[in-house]
Amino acid sequence: MQFLKTWLCLLAWAALANAAVWGGTGASEAVQETSEATPFVRVWHRARSLQPGEVVRLCFEAGRPLARAEVRGLDRVFPSYPDPDGKVWDSLVGLDLDIGPGLHVLEIRAWDPSGESATHSYTLEVRSREFPTRRLTVDEKYVNPPEGELERIRRESRRLSAIFATVSPERWWRGSFSRPVPHPASSSFGKRSILNGRPRSPHTGTDFDSDTGTPVAAPNHGIVVLAGELYYSGNTVILDHGQGLYSFFAHLSEIDVKEGSRVEREKVLGKVGATGRVTGPHLHWTVRLLRTRVDPLSLVSVLAGEGE
């Protein structure tokens, strides 16, 4: 029997499961069964919702061990990683802030130890999302920077772009992600920003209402790829969690790690502050997944309950 087969779905069950995704705020699953004749038993996804800014956990179970796998779609290649026995594989797929509503097809590609390959298409129906608008008053130099700061801003922008474009082949993170501070979110992902009366880029992170000096803990394992002061984000730490997944922490009062160091989950990275473009003390946490702009709390949700 050839490894590459046509995939058969139990459409009624899949439709019922997909409907369940929209029932609540927590992450839900939609399952797609396949024929026993194929190398995969089933394919499913887990997400809070299928909307811009969400992380989708796409999973597939193989009837026998695979050598490697990946998910292609949305103009990216999302790495896949196996469980210990190599039968269940996961991929984290980012739905960028600007993704349009409609059907988006992902292609699962898998290879067995002999090198024989199989592909399977999995469709996500993305729904539109309306984001609120926030109006803030900040120091004017952060809205119209002085001429002498423009080259610095461009240099820092290029550095950030280069970091987020780098896909480390190793996966350093394990299990679930935790919030870096114990306080509630005070400003949600995706809000449209009007600064000093002028429209600016949308808010691509989540803010936490924490006091100056609150320790900021690593949400998962990673490597520090930036630890320093940036014009807009002030004292900043960026963690590379591996496979194109990054955490960015801004406006710190102190930085307690060095670039190049490897940190474990809950390692203190620094302390909350009010440096850079801010209206007061808080922690700003941004997540980038293969350069897609996604809500950090979505990442926390889809991996909730996972062990190390």
mmCIF file with all atom_site columns, N, CA and C in Angstrom, residues 12 28-29 49 73 76 115 121 125 129 140 144 162 224 229 242 251 276 278 293:
data_model
loop_
_atom_site.group_PDB
_atom_site.id
_atom_site.type_symbol
_atom_site.label_atom_id
_atom_site.label_alt_id
_atom_site.label_comp_id
_atom_site.label_asym_id
_atom_site.label_entity_id
_atom_site.label_seq_id
_atom_site.pdbx_PDB_ins_code
_atom_site.Cartn_x
_atom_site.Cartn_y
_atom_site.Cartn_z
_atom_site.occupancy
_atom_site.B_iso_or_equiv
_atom_site.pdbx_formal_charge
_atom_site.auth_seq_id
_atom_site.auth_comp_id
_atom_site.auth_asym_id
_atom_site.auth_atom_id
_atom_site.pdbx_PDB_model_num
ATOM 1  N N  . ALA A 1 12  ? -19.422 15.042 8.954  1.00 0.00 ? 12  ALA A N  1
ATOM 2  C CA . ALA A 1 12  ? -20.408 15.446 9.951  1.00 0.00 ? 12  ALA A CA 1
ATOM 3  C C  . ALA A 1 12  ? -19.743 15.736 11.285 1.00 0.00 ? 12  ALA A C  1
ATOM 4  N N  . SER A 1 28  ? -10.394 25.479 22.102 1.00 0.00 ? 28  SER A N  1
ATOM 5  C CA . SER A 1 28  ? -11.217 24.318 21.783 1.00 0.00 ? 28  SER A CA 1
ATOM 6  C C  . SER A 1 28  ? -10.591 23.568 20.633 1.00 0.00 ? 28  SER A C  1
ATOM 7  N N  . GLU A 1 29  ? -11.070 22.355 20.396 1.00 0.00 ? 29  GLU A N  1
ATOM 8  C CA . GLU A 1 29  ? -10.508 21.519 19.344 1.00 0.00 ? 29  GLU A CA 1
ATOM 9  C C  . GLU A 1 29  ? -11.540 21.232 18.265 1.00 0.00 ? 29  GLU A C  1
ATOM 10 N N  . SER A 1 49  ? -9.982  30.917 18.919 1.00 0.00 ? 49  SER A N  1
ATOM 11 C CA . SER A 1 49  ? -10.864 31.267 17.815 1.00 0.00 ? 49  SER A CA 1
ATOM 12 C C  . SER A 1 49  ? -10.011 31.319 16.557 1.00 0.00 ? 49  SER A C  1
ATOM 13 N N  . GLY A 1 73  ? 1.799   27.148 4.495  1.00 0.00 ? 73  GLY A N  1
ATOM 14 C CA . GLY A 1 73  ? 0.615   27.948 4.264  1.00 0.00 ? 73  GLY A CA 1
ATOM 15 C C  . GLY A 1 73  ? 0.811   29.354 4.779  1.00 0.00 ? 73  GLY A C  1
ATOM 16 N N  . ARG A 1 76  ? 4.262   30.879 4.611  1.00 0.00 ? 76  ARG A N  1
ATOM 17 C CA . ARG A 1 76  ? 5.289   30.487 5.561  1.00 0.00 ? 76  ARG A CA 1
ATOM 18 C C  . ARG A 1 76  ? 5.393   28.972 5.650  1.00 0.00 ? 76  ARG A C  1
ATOM 19 N N  . GLY A 1 115 ? 12.107  8.033  3.701  1.00 0.00 ? 115 GLY A N  1
ATOM 20 C CA . GLY A 1 115 ? 12.116  9.184  2.806  1.00 0.00 ? 115 GLY A CA 1
ATOM 21 C C  . GLY A 1 115 ? 10.850  9.342  1.994  1.00 0.00 ? 115 GLY A C  1
ATOM 22 N N  . SER A 1 121 ? -4.150  18.387 2.921  1.00 0.00 ? 121 SER A N  1
ATOM 23 C CA . SER A 1 121 ? -4.630  19.761 3.047  1.00 0.00 ? 121 SER A CA 1
ATOM 24 C C  . SER A 1 121 ? -5.616  19.881 4.200  1.00 0.00 ? 121 SER A C  1
ATOM 25 N N  . GLU A 1 125 ? -11.142 28.210 8.455  1.00 0.00 ? 125 GLU A N  1
ATOM 26 C CA . GLU A 1 125 ? -12.058 29.283 8.076  1.00 0.00 ? 125 GLU A CA 1
ATOM 27 C C  . GLU A 1 125 ? -11.881 30.434 9.052  1.00 0.00 ? 125 GLU A C  1
ATOM 28 N N  . ARG A 1 129 ? -12.458 40.240 12.533 1.00 0.00 ? 129 ARG A N  1
ATOM 29 C CA . ARG A 1 129 ? -12.382 40.667 13.924 1.00 0.00 ? 129 ARG A CA 1
ATOM 30 C C  . ARG A 1 129 ? -12.279 42.185 13.985 1.00 0.00 ? 129 ARG A C  1
ATOM 31 N N  . GLU A 1 140 ? 5.915   64.039 23.058 1.00 0.00 ? 140 GLU A N  1
ATOM 32 C CA . GLU A 1 140 ? 5.853   64.319 21.620 1.00 0.00 ? 140 GLU A CA 1
ATOM 33 C C  . GLU A 1 140 ? 7.045   63.746 20.856 1.00 0.00 ? 140 GLU A C  1
ATOM 34 N N  . ASN A 1 144 ? 6.733   62.376 16.948 1.00 0.00 ? 144 ASN A N  1
ATOM 35 C CA . ASN A 1 144 ? 7.561   63.001 15.906 1.00 0.00 ? 144 ASN A CA 1
ATOM 36 C C  . ASN A 1 144 ? 8.991   63.086 16.427 1.00 0.00 ? 144 ASN A C  1
ATOM 37 N N  . ALA A 1 162 ? 15.686  41.718 11.536 1.00 0.00 ? 162 ALA A N  1
ATOM 38 C CA . ALA A 1 162 ? 16.622  40.613 11.326 1.00 0.00 ? 162 ALA A CA 1
ATOM 39 C C  . ALA A 1 162 ? 16.441  39.537 12.393 1.00 0.00 ? 162 ALA A C  1
ATOM 40 N N  . VAL A 1 224 ? 18.530  34.592 25.154 1.00 0.00 ? 224 VAL A N  1
ATOM 41 C CA . VAL A 1 224 ? 18.428  36.044 25.089 1.00 0.00 ? 224 VAL A CA 1
ATOM 42 C C  . VAL A 1 224 ? 19.154  36.526 23.831 1.00 0.00 ? 224 VAL A C  1
ATOM 43 N N  . GLU A 1 229 ? 18.648  48.968 25.562 1.00 0.00 ? 229 GLU A N  1
ATOM 44 C CA . GLU A 1 229 ? 17.694  50.066 25.454 1.00 0.00 ? 229 GLU A CA 1
ATOM 45 C C  . GLU A 1 229 ? 17.407  50.392 23.992 1.00 0.00 ? 229 GLU A C  1
ATOM 46 N N  . GLY A 1 242 ? 13.037  29.405 19.901 1.00 0.00 ? 242 GLY A N  1
ATOM 47 C CA . GLY A 1 242 ? 13.341  28.396 18.888 1.00 0.00 ? 242 GLY A CA 1
ATOM 48 C C  . GLY A 1 242 ? 12.229  28.235 17.878 1.00 0.00 ? 242 GLY A C  1
ATOM 49 N N  . HIS A 1 251 ? 9.862   48.264 28.095 1.00 0.00 ? 251 HIS A N  1
ATOM 50 C CA . HIS A 1 251 ? 9.656   49.314 29.101 1.00 0.00 ? 251 HIS A CA 1
ATOM 51 C C  . HIS A 1 251 ? 10.189  48.936 30.482 1.00 0.00 ? 251 HIS A C  1
ATOM 52 N N  . GLY A 1 276 ? 10.994  54.359 27.649 1.00 0.00 ? 276 GLY A N  1
ATOM 53 C CA . GLY A 1 276 ? 10.521  54.401 26.272 1.00 0.00 ? 276 GLY A CA 1
ATOM 54 C C  . GLY A 1 276 ? 9.186   55.122 26.158 1.00 0.00 ? 276 GLY A C  1
ATOM 55 N N  . VAL A 1 278 ? 5.744   55.438 26.816 1.00 0.00 ? 278 VAL A N  1
ATOM 56 C CA . VAL A 1 278 ? 4.757   54.909 27.762 1.00 0.00 ? 278 VAL A CA 1
ATOM 57 C C  . VAL A 1 278 ? 3.933   56.050 28.342 1.00 0.00 ? 278 VAL A C  1
ATOM 58 N N  . ARG A 1 293 ? 2.278   38.437 13.738 1.00 0.00 ? 293 ARG A N  1
ATOM 59 C CA . ARG A 1 293 ? 1.969   39.184 14.953 1.00 0.00 ? 293 ARG A CA 1
ATOM 60 C C  . ARG A 1 293 ? 0.769   38.525 15.625 1.00 0.00 ? 293 ARG A C  1
#
